[in-house]
mmCIF file with all atom_site columns, C-alpha atoms in Angstrom:
data_model
loop_
_atom_site.group_PDB
_atom_site.id
_atom_site.type_symbol
_atom_site.label_atom_id
_atom_site.label_alt_id
_atom_site.label_comp_id
_atom_site.label_asym_id
_atom_site.label_entity_id
_atom_site.label_seq_id
_atom_site.pdbx_PDB_ins_code
_atom_site.Cartn_x
_atom_site.Cartn_y
_atom_site.Cartn_z
_atom_site.occupancy
_atom_site.B_iso_or_equiv
_atom_site.pdbx_formal_charge
_atom_site.auth_seq_id
_atom_site.auth_comp_id
_atom_site.auth_asym_id
_atom_site.auth_atom_id
_atom_site.pdbx_PDB_model_num
ATOM 1   C CA . MET A 1 1   ? -14.495 15.774 -10.007 1.00 0.00 ? 181 MET A CA 1
ATOM 2   C CA . THR A 1 2   ? -16.708 13.068 -8.611  1.00 0.00 ? 182 THR A CA 1
ATOM 3   C CA . ALA A 1 3   ? -16.125 9.324  -8.495  1.00 0.00 ? 183 ALA A CA 1
ATOM 4   C CA . THR A 1 4   ? -18.342 6.580  -7.078  1.00 0.00 ? 184 THR A CA 1
ATOM 5   C CA . VAL A 1 5   ? -17.725 2.913  -6.353  1.00 0.00 ? 185 VAL A CA 1
ATOM 6   C CA . ILE A 1 6   ? -19.668 0.164  -4.589  1.00 0.00 ? 186 ILE A CA 1
ATOM 7   C CA . VAL A 1 7   ? -17.456 -1.894 -2.261  1.00 0.00 ? 187 VAL A CA 1
ATOM 8   C CA . ASN A 1 8   ? -18.513 -5.342 -1.073  1.00 0.00 ? 188 ASN A CA 1
ATOM 9   C CA . ALA A 1 9   ? -17.512 -4.655 2.528   1.00 0.00 ? 189 ALA A CA 1
ATOM 10  C CA . PRO A 1 10  ? -19.125 -3.076 5.599   1.00 0.00 ? 190 PRO A CA 1
ATOM 11  C CA . VAL A 1 11  ? -19.024 0.694  5.969   1.00 0.00 ? 191 VAL A CA 1
ATOM 12  C CA . GLU A 1 12  ? -16.778 0.588  9.060   1.00 0.00 ? 192 GLU A CA 1
ATOM 13  C CA . ARG A 1 13  ? -14.081 -1.383 7.233   1.00 0.00 ? 193 ARG A CA 1
ATOM 14  C CA . VAL A 1 14  ? -14.266 0.787  4.108   1.00 0.00 ? 194 VAL A CA 1
ATOM 15  C CA . PHE A 1 15  ? -14.006 3.999  6.125   1.00 0.00 ? 195 PHE A CA 1
ATOM 16  C CA . ALA A 1 16  ? -11.099 2.682  8.229   1.00 0.00 ? 196 ALA A CA 1
ATOM 17  C CA . ALA A 1 17  ? -9.237  1.713  5.055   1.00 0.00 ? 197 ALA A CA 1
ATOM 18  C CA . PHE A 1 18  ? -9.750  5.127  3.497   1.00 0.00 ? 198 PHE A CA 1
ATOM 19  C CA . ILE A 1 19  ? -8.526  7.188  6.458   1.00 0.00 ? 199 ILE A CA 1
ATOM 20  C CA . ASP A 1 20  ? -5.428  5.029  6.836   1.00 0.00 ? 200 ASP A CA 1
ATOM 21  C CA . TRP A 1 21  ? -3.623  7.828  5.019   1.00 0.00 ? 201 TRP A CA 1
ATOM 22  C CA . PRO A 1 22  ? -0.258  6.089  4.400   1.00 0.00 ? 202 PRO A CA 1
ATOM 23  C CA . SER A 1 23  ? -2.012  3.094  2.798   1.00 0.00 ? 203 SER A CA 1
ATOM 24  C CA . GLN A 1 24  ? -3.376  5.437  0.120   1.00 0.00 ? 204 GLN A CA 1
ATOM 25  C CA . SER A 1 25  ? 0.120   5.113  -1.361  1.00 0.00 ? 205 SER A CA 1
ATOM 26  C CA . GLU A 1 26  ? -0.864  1.548  -2.302  1.00 0.00 ? 206 GLU A CA 1
ATOM 27  C CA . TRP A 1 27  ? -3.899  2.479  -4.384  1.00 0.00 ? 207 TRP A CA 1
ATOM 28  C CA . ILE A 1 28  ? -3.159  5.959  -5.744  1.00 0.00 ? 208 ILE A CA 1
ATOM 29  C CA . PRO A 1 29  ? -0.714  5.538  -8.664  1.00 0.00 ? 209 PRO A CA 1
ATOM 30  C CA . PHE A 1 30  ? 2.752   7.133  -8.425  1.00 0.00 ? 210 PHE A CA 1
ATOM 31  C CA . THR A 1 31  ? 1.828   8.708  -5.070  1.00 0.00 ? 211 THR A CA 1
ATOM 32  C CA . THR A 1 32  ? 3.279   8.565  -1.569  1.00 0.00 ? 212 THR A CA 1
ATOM 33  C CA . VAL A 1 33  ? 0.968   9.690  1.239   1.00 0.00 ? 213 VAL A CA 1
ATOM 34  C CA . ARG A 1 34  ? 1.961   10.465 4.816   1.00 0.00 ? 214 ARG A CA 1
ATOM 35  C CA . VAL A 1 35  ? 0.648   12.316 7.848   1.00 0.00 ? 215 VAL A CA 1
ATOM 36  C CA . VAL A 1 36  ? 2.991   15.226 8.552   1.00 0.00 ? 216 VAL A CA 1
ATOM 37  C CA . GLU A 1 37  ? 1.089   16.792 11.445  1.00 0.00 ? 217 GLU A CA 1
ATOM 38  C CA . GLY A 1 38  ? -1.400  15.279 13.887  1.00 0.00 ? 218 GLY A CA 1
ATOM 39  C CA . ASP A 1 39  ? -2.784  11.764 14.149  1.00 0.00 ? 219 ASP A CA 1
ATOM 40  C CA . GLY A 1 40  ? -4.655  11.630 10.831  1.00 0.00 ? 220 GLY A CA 1
ATOM 41  C CA . GLY A 1 41  ? -7.886  12.913 12.381  1.00 0.00 ? 221 GLY A CA 1
ATOM 42  C CA . GLU A 1 42  ? -9.428  16.377 12.416  1.00 0.00 ? 222 GLU A CA 1
ATOM 43  C CA . GLY A 1 43  ? -6.824  19.126 12.203  1.00 0.00 ? 223 GLY A CA 1
ATOM 44  C CA . SER A 1 44  ? -4.135  16.837 10.786  1.00 0.00 ? 224 SER A CA 1
ATOM 45  C CA . LEU A 1 45  ? -2.024  17.770 7.786   1.00 0.00 ? 225 LEU A CA 1
ATOM 46  C CA . VAL A 1 46  ? -1.568  15.040 5.188   1.00 0.00 ? 226 VAL A CA 1
ATOM 47  C CA . GLU A 1 47  ? 0.943   15.221 2.348   1.00 0.00 ? 227 GLU A CA 1
ATOM 48  C CA . ALA A 1 48  ? 0.513   13.373 -0.956  1.00 0.00 ? 228 ALA A CA 1
ATOM 49  C CA . VAL A 1 49  ? 3.468   13.537 -3.347  1.00 0.00 ? 229 VAL A CA 1
ATOM 50  C CA . THR A 1 50  ? 2.867   12.298 -6.885  1.00 0.00 ? 230 THR A CA 1
ATOM 51  C CA . ALA A 1 51  ? 5.964   11.740 -8.995  1.00 0.00 ? 231 ALA A CA 1
ATOM 52  C CA . LEU A 1 52  ? 5.965   10.676 -12.623 1.00 0.00 ? 232 LEU A CA 1
ATOM 53  C CA . GLY A 1 53  ? 9.460   10.885 -14.020 1.00 0.00 ? 233 GLY A CA 1
ATOM 54  C CA . PRO A 1 54  ? 10.830  14.363 -13.360 1.00 0.00 ? 234 PRO A CA 1
ATOM 55  C CA . ALA A 1 55  ? 7.345   15.811 -12.739 1.00 0.00 ? 235 ALA A CA 1
ATOM 56  C CA . VAL A 1 56  ? 6.474   16.079 -9.036  1.00 0.00 ? 236 VAL A CA 1
ATOM 57  C CA . LEU A 1 57  ? 3.227   17.387 -7.550  1.00 0.00 ? 237 LEU A CA 1
ATOM 58  C CA . ARG A 1 58  ? 2.994   17.963 -3.795  1.00 0.00 ? 238 ARG A CA 1
ATOM 59  C CA . ASP A 1 59  ? -0.532  18.092 -2.377  1.00 0.00 ? 239 ASP A CA 1
ATOM 60  C CA . GLU A 1 60  ? -1.180  19.222 1.196   1.00 0.00 ? 240 GLU A CA 1
ATOM 61  C CA . LEU A 1 61  ? -4.530  18.302 2.689   1.00 0.00 ? 241 LEU A CA 1
ATOM 62  C CA . ARG A 1 62  ? -5.922  19.585 5.969   1.00 0.00 ? 242 ARG A CA 1
ATOM 63  C CA . VAL A 1 63  ? -8.421  17.165 7.538   1.00 0.00 ? 243 VAL A CA 1
ATOM 64  C CA . VAL A 1 64  ? -11.301 19.427 8.586   1.00 0.00 ? 244 VAL A CA 1
ATOM 65  C CA . ARG A 1 65  ? -14.023 16.921 9.541   1.00 0.00 ? 245 ARG A CA 1
ATOM 66  C CA . VAL A 1 66  ? -14.199 13.248 10.432  1.00 0.00 ? 246 VAL A CA 1
ATOM 67  C CA . ASP A 1 67  ? -17.641 11.711 10.950  1.00 0.00 ? 247 ASP A CA 1
ATOM 68  C CA . ALA A 1 68  ? -16.699 8.036  11.232  1.00 0.00 ? 248 ALA A CA 1
ATOM 69  C CA . PRO A 1 69  ? -17.698 5.827  9.544   1.00 0.00 ? 249 PRO A CA 1
ATOM 70  C CA . TYR A 1 70  ? -19.555 8.044  7.113   1.00 0.00 ? 250 TYR A CA 1
ATOM 71  C CA . GLU A 1 71  ? -17.591 11.074 5.988   1.00 0.00 ? 251 GLU A CA 1
ATOM 72  C CA . VAL A 1 72  ? -14.205 12.761 5.932   1.00 0.00 ? 252 VAL A CA 1
ATOM 73  C CA . ARG A 1 73  ? -13.673 16.277 4.598   1.00 0.00 ? 253 ARG A CA 1
ATOM 74  C CA . VAL A 1 74  ? -10.395 17.870 3.635   1.00 0.00 ? 254 VAL A CA 1
ATOM 75  C CA . VAL A 1 75  ? -9.146  21.158 2.227   1.00 0.00 ? 255 VAL A CA 1
ATOM 76  C CA . HIS A 1 76  ? -6.265  21.096 -0.253  1.00 0.00 ? 256 HIS A CA 1
ATOM 77  C CA . GLU A 1 77  ? -3.889  23.830 0.934   1.00 0.00 ? 257 GLU A CA 1
ATOM 78  C CA . GLY A 1 78  ? -0.950  23.335 -1.439  1.00 0.00 ? 258 GLY A CA 1
ATOM 79  C CA . LYS A 1 79  ? 0.619   25.833 -3.793  1.00 0.00 ? 259 LYS A CA 1
ATOM 80  C CA . VAL A 1 80  ? -0.925  24.181 -6.864  1.00 0.00 ? 260 VAL A CA 1
ATOM 81  C CA . LEU A 1 81  ? -3.917  22.171 -5.628  1.00 0.00 ? 261 LEU A CA 1
ATOM 82  C CA . ARG A 1 82  ? -6.400  24.171 -3.574  1.00 0.00 ? 262 ARG A CA 1
ATOM 83  C CA . GLY A 1 83  ? -10.003 23.595 -2.621  1.00 0.00 ? 263 GLY A CA 1
ATOM 84  C CA . PRO A 1 84  ? -12.283 21.279 -0.651  1.00 0.00 ? 264 PRO A CA 1
ATOM 85  C CA . GLY A 1 85  ? -12.759 17.540 -0.992  1.00 0.00 ? 265 GLY A CA 1
ATOM 86  C CA . SER A 1 86  ? -14.882 14.894 0.671   1.00 0.00 ? 266 SER A CA 1
ATOM 87  C CA . MET A 1 87  ? -15.352 11.157 0.834   1.00 0.00 ? 267 MET A CA 1
ATOM 88  C CA . ARG A 1 88  ? -18.688 9.730  1.912   1.00 0.00 ? 268 ARG A CA 1
ATOM 89  C CA . CYS A 1 89  ? -19.516 6.139  2.788   1.00 0.00 ? 269 CYS A CA 1
ATOM 90  C CA . THR A 1 90  ? -23.138 5.029  2.669   1.00 0.00 ? 270 THR A CA 1
ATOM 91  C CA . PRO A 1 91  ? -24.044 1.592  4.048   1.00 0.00 ? 271 PRO A CA 1
ATOM 92  C CA . MET A 1 92  ? -26.100 -0.568 1.687   1.00 0.00 ? 272 MET A CA 1
ATOM 93  C CA . THR A 1 93  ? -27.928 -3.855 2.042   1.00 0.00 ? 273 THR A CA 1
ATOM 94  C CA . GLY A 1 94  ? -25.865 -7.009 1.966   1.00 0.00 ? 274 GLY A CA 1
ATOM 95  C CA . GLY A 1 95  ? -22.923 -5.462 3.837   1.00 0.00 ? 275 GLY A CA 1
ATOM 96  C CA . ARG A 1 96  ? -21.947 -3.286 0.872   1.00 0.00 ? 276 ARG A CA 1
ATOM 97  C CA . THR A 1 97  ? -20.852 0.356  0.949   1.00 0.00 ? 277 THR A CA 1
ATOM 98  C CA . GLN A 1 98  ? -21.244 3.114  -1.610  1.00 0.00 ? 278 GLN A CA 1
ATOM 99  C CA . VAL A 1 99  ? -18.183 5.395  -1.663  1.00 0.00 ? 279 VAL A CA 1
ATOM 100 C CA . VAL A 1 100 ? -18.504 8.835  -3.245  1.00 0.00 ? 280 VAL A CA 1
ATOM 101 C CA . MET A 1 101 ? -15.493 11.116 -3.556  1.00 0.00 ? 281 MET A CA 1
ATOM 102 C CA . HIS A 1 102 ? -15.772 14.758 -4.547  1.00 0.00 ? 282 HIS A CA 1
ATOM 103 C CA . GLU A 1 103 ? -12.923 17.162 -5.285  1.00 0.00 ? 283 GLU A CA 1
ATOM 104 C CA . TRP A 1 104 ? -13.589 20.841 -5.972  1.00 0.00 ? 284 TRP A CA 1
ATOM 105 C CA . LEU A 1 105 ? -10.163 22.030 -7.033  1.00 0.00 ? 285 LEU A CA 1
ATOM 106 C CA . HIS A 1 106 ? -9.442  25.622 -7.971  1.00 0.00 ? 286 HIS A CA 1
ATOM 107 C CA . LEU A 1 107 ? -7.593  25.651 -11.265 1.00 0.00 ? 287 LEU A CA 1
ATOM 108 C CA . PRO A 1 108 ? -4.106  27.157 -11.174 1.00 0.00 ? 288 PRO A CA 1
ATOM 109 C CA . GLY A 1 109 ? -2.786  29.322 -13.971 1.00 0.00 ? 289 GLY A CA 1
ATOM 110 C CA . GLY A 1 110 ? -5.726  31.672 -14.570 1.00 0.00 ? 290 GLY A CA 1
ATOM 111 C CA . ALA A 1 111 ? -6.813  31.760 -18.225 1.00 0.00 ? 291 ALA A CA 1
ATOM 112 C CA . VAL A 1 112 ? -4.125  29.242 -19.237 1.00 0.00 ? 292 VAL A CA 1
ATOM 113 C CA . GLY A 1 113 ? -5.375  26.808 -16.596 1.00 0.00 ? 293 GLY A CA 1
ATOM 114 C CA . LYS A 1 114 ? -8.947  27.157 -17.845 1.00 0.00 ? 294 LYS A CA 1
ATOM 115 C CA . LEU A 1 115 ? -7.824  26.452 -21.410 1.00 0.00 ? 295 LEU A CA 1
ATOM 116 C CA . ALA A 1 116 ? -5.761  23.430 -20.335 1.00 0.00 ? 296 ALA A CA 1
ATOM 117 C CA . TRP A 1 117 ? -8.536  21.925 -18.178 1.00 0.00 ? 297 TRP A CA 1
ATOM 118 C CA . PRO A 1 118 ? -10.501 20.282 -21.037 1.00 0.00 ? 298 PRO A CA 1
ATOM 119 C CA . VAL A 1 119 ? -7.301  18.499 -22.111 1.00 0.00 ? 299 VAL A CA 1
ATOM 120 C CA . LEU A 1 120 ? -6.369  17.460 -18.551 1.00 0.00 ? 300 LEU A CA 1
ATOM 121 C CA . TRP A 1 121 ? -9.913  16.567 -17.421 1.00 0.00 ? 301 TRP A CA 1
ATOM 122 C CA . PRO A 1 122 ? -10.299 13.146 -19.125 1.00 0.00 ? 302 PRO A CA 1
ATOM 123 C CA . GLY A 1 123 ? -6.971  11.922 -17.736 1.00 0.00 ? 303 GLY A CA 1
ATOM 124 C CA . SER A 1 124 ? -7.696  13.323 -14.294 1.00 0.00 ? 304 SER A CA 1
ATOM 125 C CA . LYS A 1 125 ? -11.178 11.838 -14.176 1.00 0.00 ? 305 LYS A CA 1
ATOM 126 C CA . LEU A 1 126 ? -9.977  8.423  -15.392 1.00 0.00 ? 306 LEU A CA 1
ATOM 127 C CA . SER A 1 127 ? -7.115  8.387  -12.905 1.00 0.00 ? 307 SER A CA 1
ATOM 128 C CA . PHE A 1 128 ? -9.418  9.473  -10.066 1.00 0.00 ? 308 PHE A CA 1
ATOM 129 C CA . MET A 1 129 ? -11.954 6.745  -10.886 1.00 0.00 ? 309 MET A CA 1
ATOM 130 C CA . GLY A 1 130 ? -9.279  4.103  -11.459 1.00 0.00 ? 310 GLY A CA 1
ATOM 131 C CA . ALA A 1 131 ? -7.706  4.761  -8.060  1.00 0.00 ? 311 ALA A CA 1
ATOM 132 C CA . LEU A 1 132 ? -11.075 4.520  -6.314  1.00 0.00 ? 312 LEU A CA 1
ATOM 133 C CA . LYS A 1 133 ? -11.846 1.219  -8.058  1.00 0.00 ? 313 LYS A CA 1
ATOM 134 C CA . ARG A 1 134 ? -8.432  -0.121 -7.026  1.00 0.00 ? 314 ARG A CA 1
ATOM 135 C CA . PHE A 1 135 ? -9.198  0.957  -3.450  1.00 0.00 ? 315 PHE A CA 1
ATOM 136 C CA . GLY A 1 136 ? -12.495 -0.963 -3.532  1.00 0.00 ? 316 GLY A CA 1
ATOM 137 C CA . ARG A 1 137 ? -10.832 -4.127 -4.843  1.00 0.00 ? 317 ARG A CA 1
ATOM 138 C CA . MET A 1 138 ? -8.135  -3.967 -2.175  1.00 0.00 ? 318 MET A CA 1
ATOM 139 C CA . VAL A 1 139 ? -10.731 -3.619 0.597   1.00 0.00 ? 319 VAL A CA 1
ATOM 140 C CA . GLU A 1 140 ? -12.762 -6.523 -0.839  1.00 0.00 ? 320 GLU A CA 1
ATOM 141 C CA . GLN A 1 141 ? -9.610  -8.685 -1.013  1.00 0.00 ? 321 GLN A CA 1
ATOM 142 C CA . GLY A 1 142 ? -8.817  -7.918 2.634   1.00 0.00 ? 322 GLY A CA 1
ATOM 143 C CA . ARG A 1 143 ? -5.610  -6.064 1.742   1.00 0.00 ? 323 ARG A CA 1
ATOM 144 C CA . LEU A 1 144 ? -7.012  -2.868 3.320   1.00 0.00 ? 324 LEU A CA 1
ATOM 145 C CA . PRO A 1 145 ? -7.208  -1.741 6.041   1.00 0.00 ? 325 PRO A CA 1
ATOM 146 C CA . ALA A 1 146 ? -3.683  -2.810 6.954   1.00 0.00 ? 326 ALA A CA 1
#
């Protein structure tokens, strides 16, 4: 999955807001994010728990690279979600920043997972893009970084 948004804020502020892991709980729906190991930088383990009714999904992300204020790379190491992800910030004219997020998740469930993916994809893509747009608005409004 890939999502892109243009944020009307300088790259340093956008990047700082993104890697404030606990504040991701404010812009990712139904999700609580916390650093469980480390300081949030390279080598840290971040946990994101998404709960919708009785359904709970626990995502564990290992921060593998931080190139502030331009890029952060993670690897999803959970039981269900696995694979690399990245967020890149590109400075633009006028103090704006282009944010591009990529997630390369390995599908669980073998053949069943592959069959279910076309049904899950539109919702996942819309949710992914919606969260990133919410993030951009919160940065522009000065609500992030905290």
